[in-house]
Amino acid sequence: IRKNVFDGKQAYISLRKLGITLQNISFDLLLAAYLINQDFKKISDVFAYYDITLPSIAKNASVMDDAIYCQSIVEACNIIKPLLVNKIKEIDNEDLLYKIEQPLSLILAEIEINGVLIDSKLLKELDVEYSSIINNLIAFIYPPKLSSFELLHK
């Protein structure tokens, strides 16, 4: 079953914590919105841009109130999705969204869940190598007889 999500990476991470692996994401609304406008970082940004107001919900809301609130979010996403799909097509970003960004978000989710192995021995070797390169460049740029101050004020 193909799924539309608001934030695929976060949904993937949250469901993995429950032992569920989210598959078959067909559309990530937040990624699509971000490709259109990089100021879109959260659901309220997207909704505000499209003049969609969600009902407020109390902190001690009932399960029914929570369900109604969630339904309003789904309805808002269903209103926004075709607008985003059309804009993504218009700016020729379909491949970027579907072939790069959406698959990459799941890879990043896996990295966030599992972490990244770091080869500390290699990092130390690189530190020595790059420090040497940097020191050689500094010596080349600032000859020993001239200070950086003197070079800048010649």
Coordinates of N, CA and C in Angstrom, one line a residue:
I1 N 0.9 -1.2 0.0 CA 0.0 0.0 0.0 C 0.9 1.2 0.0
R2 N 0.7 2.1 -0.9 CA 1.4 3.4 -1.0 C 0.9 4.3 0.0
K3 N 1.8 5.1 0.6 CA 1.5 6.0 1.7 C 1.9 7.4 1.5
N4 N 1.0 8.3 1.8 CA 1.3 9.8 1.8 C 1.6 10.1 3.3
V5 N 2.7 10.8 3.5 CA 3.1 11.2 4.9 C 3.4 12.7 4.9
F6 N 3.4 13.2 6.1 CA 3.8 14.6 6.3 C 5.3 14.7 6.4
D7 N 5.9 13.9 7.2 CA 7.3 13.9 7.5 C 7.8 12.4 7.5
G8 N 8.2 11.9 6.3 CA 8.5 10.5 6.2 C 9.7 10.1 7.1
K9 N 10.7 10.9 7.3 CA 11.8 10.5 8.1 C 11.4 10.4 9.6
Q10 N 10.6 11.3 10.1 CA 10.2 11.2 11.5 C 9.2 10.1 11.7
A11 N 8.3 9.9 10.7 CA 7.3 8.8 10.8 C 8.1 7.5 10.8
Y12 N 9.1 7.3 10.0 CA 9.9 6.1 9.9 C 10.5 5.8 11.2
I13 N 11.2 6.9 11.8 CA 11.9 6.7 13.1 C 10.9 6.4 14.2
S14 N 9.7 7.1 14.2 CA 8.8 6.8 15.3 C 8.2 5.4 15.2
L15 N 7.9 5.0 14.0 CA 7.3 3.6 13.9 C 8.4 2.5 14.2
R16 N 9.6 2.8 13.8 CA 10.7 1.8 14.1 C 10.8 1.6 15.6
K17 N 10.6 2.6 16.4 CA 10.6 2.5 17.8 C 9.6 1.6 18.4
L18 N 8.5 1.4 17.6 CA 7.4 0.5 17.9 C 7.6 -0.9 17.2
G19 N 8.7 -1.1 16.5 CA 9.0 -2.3 15.9 C 8.3 -2.4 14.5
I20 N 7.9 -1.3 13.9 CA 7.2 -1.3 12.6 C 8.1 -0.6 11.6
T21 N 8.3 -1.2 10.5 CA 9.1 -0.6 9.4 C 8.2 0.0 8.4
L22 N 8.2 1.3 8.3 CA 7.4 2.0 7.3 C 7.9 1.8 5.9
Q23 N 7.1 1.4 5.0 CA 7.5 1.1 3.6 C 6.5 1.8 2.6
N24 N 7.0 1.9 1.4 CA 6.1 2.4 0.3 C 5.6 3.8 0.5
I25 N 6.5 4.7 0.9 CA 6.1 6.1 0.9 C 6.0 6.7 -0.5
S26 N 4.9 7.1 -0.9 CA 4.7 7.6 -2.2 C 4.9 9.2 -2.3
F27 N 4.6 9.8 -1.2 CA 4.7 11.3 -1.2 C 4.9 11.8 0.2
D28 N 6.0 12.6 0.4 CA 6.3 13.2 1.6 C 6.0 14.7 1.5
L29 N 5.0 15.1 2.2 CA 4.5 16.5 2.0 C 5.5 17.5 2.5
L30 N 6.2 17.2 3.6 CA 7.2 18.2 4.1 C 8.4 18.3 3.2
L31 N 8.9 17.2 2.6 CA 10.0 17.3 1.7 C 9.6 18.1 0.4
A32 N 8.4 17.8 -0.1 CA 7.9 18.6 -1.3 C 7.8 20.1 -1.0
A33 N 7.2 20.4 0.2 CA 7.0 21.8 0.6 C 8.4 22.4 0.7
Y34 N 9.4 21.7 1.3 CA 10.7 22.3 1.5 C 11.4 22.6 0.1
L35 N 11.2 21.7 -0.8 CA 11.8 21.9 -2.2 C 11.2 23.2 -2.8
I36 N 10.0 23.5 -2.5 CA 9.3 24.7 -3.0 C 9.7 25.9 -2.2
N37 N 9.8 25.8 -0.9 CA 10.2 26.9 -0.1 C 11.0 26.4 1.1
Q38 N 12.2 26.8 1.2 CA 13.1 26.3 2.2 C 12.8 26.8 3.6
D39 N 11.9 27.8 3.7 CA 11.5 28.3 5.0 C 10.5 27.3 5.7
F40 N 9.9 26.4 4.9 CA 9.0 25.4 5.5 C 9.8 24.3 6.3
K41 N 9.7 24.4 7.6 CA 10.4 23.5 8.5 C 9.5 22.6 9.3
K42 N 8.2 23.0 9.5 CA 7.3 22.2 10.3 C 5.9 22.4 9.7
I43 N 5.0 21.6 10.2 CA 3.7 21.5 9.6 C 3.0 22.9 9.7
S44 N 3.1 23.6 10.8 CA 2.5 24.9 10.9 C 2.9 25.9 9.9
D45 N 4.2 25.8 9.5 CA 4.7 26.7 8.4 C 4.0 26.5 7.1
V46 N 3.8 25.2 6.8 CA 3.1 24.9 5.5 C 1.7 25.3 5.6
F47 N 1.0 25.0 6.7 CA -0.4 25.3 6.8 C -0.6 26.8 6.8
A48 N 0.2 27.6 7.4 CA 0.1 29.0 7.5 C 0.3 29.6 6.1
Y49 N 1.2 29.1 5.3 CA 1.4 29.6 3.9 C 0.2 29.4 3.1
Y50 N -0.5 28.3 3.3 CA -1.7 28.0 2.5 C -3.0 28.5 3.2
D51 N -2.9 29.3 4.2 CA -4.0 29.9 5.0 C -4.9 28.8 5.5
I52 N -4.3 27.8 6.1 CA -5.1 26.7 6.7 C -4.9 26.8 8.2
T53 N -6.0 27.0 8.9 CA -6.0 27.1 10.3 C -6.6 25.8 10.9
L54 N -5.8 25.2 11.8 CA -6.3 24.0 12.5 C -7.0 24.4 13.8
P55 N -7.9 23.6 14.2 CA -8.6 23.9 15.5 C -7.5 23.7 16.6
S56 N -7.8 24.5 17.7 CA -6.8 24.4 18.8 C -7.3 23.1 19.6
I57 N -6.3 22.6 20.3 CA -6.6 21.4 21.1 C -6.0 21.6 22.5
A58 N -6.8 21.3 23.5 CA -6.3 21.4 24.9 C -5.3 20.3 25.3
K59 N -4.4 20.6 26.2 CA -3.4 19.7 26.6 C -4.1 18.5 27.3
N60 N -5.2 18.6 27.9 CA -5.9 17.5 28.6 C -7.1 17.1 27.7
A61 N -6.9 17.1 26.4 CA -8.0 16.8 25.4 C -8.4 15.3 25.6
S62 N -9.6 15.0 25.2 CA -10.0 13.6 25.3 C -9.5 12.9 24.0
V63 N -9.6 11.6 24.0 CA -9.2 10.8 22.9 C -10.0 11.2 21.6
M64 N -11.3 11.5 21.8 CA -12.1 11.9 20.7 C -11.6 13.3 20.2
D65 N -11.3 14.2 21.1 CA -10.7 15.5 20.6 C -9.4 15.3 19.8
D66 N -8.6 14.4 20.3 CA -7.3 14.1 19.6 C -7.6 13.6 18.2
A67 N -8.6 12.7 18.1 CA -9.0 12.1 16.9 C -9.5 13.1 15.9
I68 N -10.3 14.0 16.4 CA -10.8 15.1 15.5 C -9.7 16.0 15.1
Y69 N -8.8 16.3 16.0 CA -7.6 17.1 15.6 C -6.8 16.4 14.5
C70 N -6.5 15.2 14.7 CA -5.7 14.4 13.7 C -6.4 14.4 12.4
Q71 N -7.7 14.2 12.4 CA -8.5 14.2 11.2 C -8.4 15.6 10.5
S72 N -8.4 16.7 11.2 CA -8.2 18.0 10.6 C -6.9 18.1 9.9
I73 N -5.8 17.5 10.5 CA -4.5 17.6 9.9 C -4.5 16.8 8.6
V74 N -5.1 15.6 8.6 CA -5.2 14.8 7.4 C -5.9 15.5 6.3
E75 N -7.0 16.2 6.7 CA -7.8 16.9 5.7 C -7.0 18.1 5.1
A76 N -6.3 18.8 6.0 CA -5.4 19.9 5.5 C -4.3 19.4 4.5
C77 N -3.7 18.3 4.9 CA -2.7 17.7 4.0 C -3.3 17.3 2.7
N78 N -4.5 16.7 2.7 CA -5.1 16.3 1.4 C -5.5 17.6 0.6
I79 N -5.7 18.7 1.2 CA -5.9 19.9 0.4 C -4.6 20.4 -0.2
I80 N -3.6 20.4 0.6 CA -2.3 20.9 0.2 C -1.5 20.0 -0.9
K81 N -1.7 18.7 -0.7 CA -0.9 17.8 -1.6 C -1.0 18.1 -3.1
P82 N -2.2 18.3 -3.7 CA -2.2 18.5 -5.1 C -1.6 19.9 -5.5
L83 N -1.6 20.8 -4.6 CA -1.0 22.1 -4.9 C 0.5 21.9 -4.9
L84 N 1.1 21.1 -4.0 CA 2.5 20.9 -4.0 C 2.9 20.0 -5.2
V85 N 2.2 19.0 -5.5 CA 2.5 18.1 -6.6 C 2.6 19.0 -7.9
N86 N 1.6 19.9 -8.1 CA 1.6 20.7 -9.3 C 2.8 21.6 -9.3
K87 N 3.1 22.2 -8.2 CA 4.3 23.1 -8.1 C 5.6 22.4 -8.3
I88 N 5.7 21.2 -7.8 CA 6.9 20.4 -8.0 C 7.1 20.1 -9.5
K89 N 6.0 19.8 -10.2 CA 6.1 19.5 -11.6 C 6.4 20.8 -12.3
E90 N 5.8 21.9 -11.9 CA 6.1 23.2 -12.6 C 7.6 23.6 -12.5
I91 N 8.2 23.4 -11.4 CA 9.6 23.8 -11.2 C 10.6 22.6 -11.6
D92 N 10.0 21.6 -12.1 CA 10.8 20.4 -12.7 C 11.6 19.8 -11.6
N93 N 11.0 19.5 -10.4 CA 11.7 18.9 -9.3 C 11.2 17.5 -8.9
E94 N 10.5 16.9 -9.9 CA 9.9 15.6 -9.6 C 11.0 14.5 -9.3
D95 N 12.0 14.5 -10.2 CA 13.1 13.5 -9.9 C 13.8 13.8 -8.6
L96 N 14.0 15.1 -8.3 CA 14.7 15.5 -7.1 C 13.9 14.9 -5.9
L97 N 12.6 15.1 -5.9 CA 11.8 14.7 -4.8 C 11.7 13.2 -4.7
Y98 N 11.3 12.5 -5.8 CA 11.0 11.1 -5.8 C 12.2 10.2 -5.8
K99 N 13.2 10.6 -6.5 CA 14.4 9.7 -6.7 C 15.5 10.0 -5.8
I100 N 15.6 11.2 -5.3 CA 16.7 11.6 -4.4 C 16.3 11.9 -3.0
E101 N 15.4 12.9 -2.8 CA 15.1 13.4 -1.4 C 14.4 12.3 -0.6
Q102 N 13.3 11.8 -1.2 CA 12.5 10.8 -0.4 C 13.3 9.5 0.0
P103 N 14.0 8.9 -1.0 CA 14.9 7.8 -0.6 C 16.0 8.2 0.4
L104 N 16.6 9.3 0.2 CA 17.6 9.8 1.1 C 17.1 10.0 2.5
S105 N 15.9 10.5 2.7 CA 15.3 10.7 4.0 C 15.2 9.4 4.8
L106 N 15.0 8.3 4.1 CA 14.9 7.0 4.8 C 16.3 6.5 5.2
I107 N 17.3 6.8 4.4 CA 18.7 6.5 4.7 C 19.1 7.3 5.9
L108 N 18.8 8.6 5.9 CA 19.1 9.4 7.1 C 18.4 9.0 8.3
A109 N 17.1 8.5 8.2 CA 16.4 7.9 9.3 C 17.1 6.7 9.9
E110 N 17.6 5.8 9.0 CA 18.4 4.7 9.5 C 19.7 5.1 10.2
I111 N 20.3 6.1 9.7 CA 21.5 6.6 10.3 C 21.2 7.1 11.7
E112 N 20.1 7.9 11.8 CA 19.7 8.5 13.1 C 19.3 7.4 14.1
I113 N 18.7 6.3 13.6 CA 18.4 5.2 14.5 C 19.6 4.4 14.9
N114 N 20.4 4.0 14.0 CA 21.6 3.1 14.2 C 22.9 3.8 14.6
G115 N 23.0 5.1 14.3 CA 24.2 5.8 14.5 C 25.2 5.5 13.3
V116 N 26.4 6.0 13.4 CA 27.4 5.9 12.4 C 28.7 5.4 13.1
L117 N 29.3 4.3 12.5 CA 30.5 3.8 13.0 C 31.6 4.7 12.6
I118 N 32.5 5.1 13.5 CA 33.6 5.9 13.2 C 34.9 5.2 13.4
D119 N 35.8 5.3 12.4 CA 37.1 4.7 12.5 C 38.1 5.7 13.2
S120 N 38.3 5.6 14.5 CA 39.0 6.6 15.2 C 40.5 6.6 14.8
K121 N 41.0 5.4 14.4 CA 42.4 5.3 13.9 C 42.6 6.1 12.6
L122 N 41.6 5.9 11.7 CA 41.7 6.7 10.4 C 41.6 8.2 10.7
L123 N 40.7 8.6 11.6 CA 40.5 10.0 11.9 C 41.8 10.6 12.4
K124 N 42.5 9.9 13.3 CA 43.8 10.4 13.8 C 44.8 10.5 12.6
E125 N 44.9 9.5 11.7 CA 45.8 9.5 10.6 C 45.4 10.8 9.7
L126 N 44.2 11.0 9.5 CA 43.8 12.1 8.7 C 44.1 13.4 9.3
D127 N 44.0 13.5 10.7 CA 44.3 14.7 11.4 C 45.8 15.0 11.2
V128 N 46.7 14.0 11.3 CA 48.1 14.2 11.1 C 48.4 14.7 9.7
E129 N 47.7 14.0 8.7 CA 48.0 14.3 7.3 C 47.5 15.7 6.9
Y130 N 46.3 16.1 7.4 CA 45.7 17.4 7.0 C 46.4 18.5 7.8
S131 N 46.8 18.2 9.0 CA 47.6 19.2 9.8 C 48.9 19.6 9.1
S132 N 49.5 18.6 8.5 CA 50.7 18.8 7.8 C 50.5 19.6 6.5
I133 N 49.4 19.3 5.8 CA 49.1 20.0 4.6 C 48.8 21.5 5.0
I134 N 48.0 21.7 6.0 CA 47.7 23.0 6.4 C 48.9 23.8 6.8
N135 N 49.8 23.2 7.6 CA 51.0 23.9 8.0 C 51.9 24.2 6.8
N136 N 52.0 23.4 5.8 CA 52.7 23.7 4.6 C 52.1 24.8 3.9
L137 N 50.8 24.9 3.8 CA 50.1 26.0 3.1 C 50.4 27.3 3.9
I138 N 50.3 27.2 5.2 CA 50.6 28.5 6.0 C 52.0 28.9 5.7
A139 N 52.9 28.0 5.7 CA 54.3 28.4 5.5 C 54.5 29.0 4.1
F140 N 53.8 28.5 3.1 CA 53.8 29.0 1.8 C 53.2 30.4 1.7
I141 N 52.1 30.5 2.3 CA 51.4 31.8 2.3 C 52.1 32.9 3.1
Y142 N 52.6 32.5 4.3 CA 53.2 33.5 5.1 C 54.7 33.0 5.3
P143 N 55.6 33.6 4.4 CA 57.0 33.2 4.5 C 57.5 33.5 5.9
P144 N 58.5 32.8 6.4 CA 59.0 33.0 7.8 C 59.4 34.4 8.2
K145 N 59.9 35.2 7.2 CA 60.5 36.5 7.5 C 59.4 37.6 7.6
L146 N 58.2 37.2 7.1 CA 57.1 38.2 7.1 C 56.0 37.7 8.0
S147 N 55.5 38.5 8.8 CA 54.3 38.1 9.6 C 53.0 38.3 8.8
S148 N 52.0 37.8 9.2 CA 50.7 37.9 8.5 C 50.3 39.4 8.5
F149 N 50.6 40.1 9.6 CA 50.3 41.5 9.6 C 51.0 42.3 8.6
E150 N 52.3 42.0 8.4 CA 53.1 42.7 7.4 C 52.6 42.4 6.0
L151 N 52.2 41.1 5.7 CA 51.7 40.8 4.4 C 50.4 41.5 4.1
L152 N 49.6 41.7 5.1 CA 48.3 42.3 4.9 C 48.4 43.8 4.6
H153 N 49.5 44.4 5.1 CA 49.7 45.8 5.1 C 50.8 46.3 4.1
K154 N 51.1 45.4 3.1 CA 52.1 45.8 2.1 C 51.4 46.5 1.0

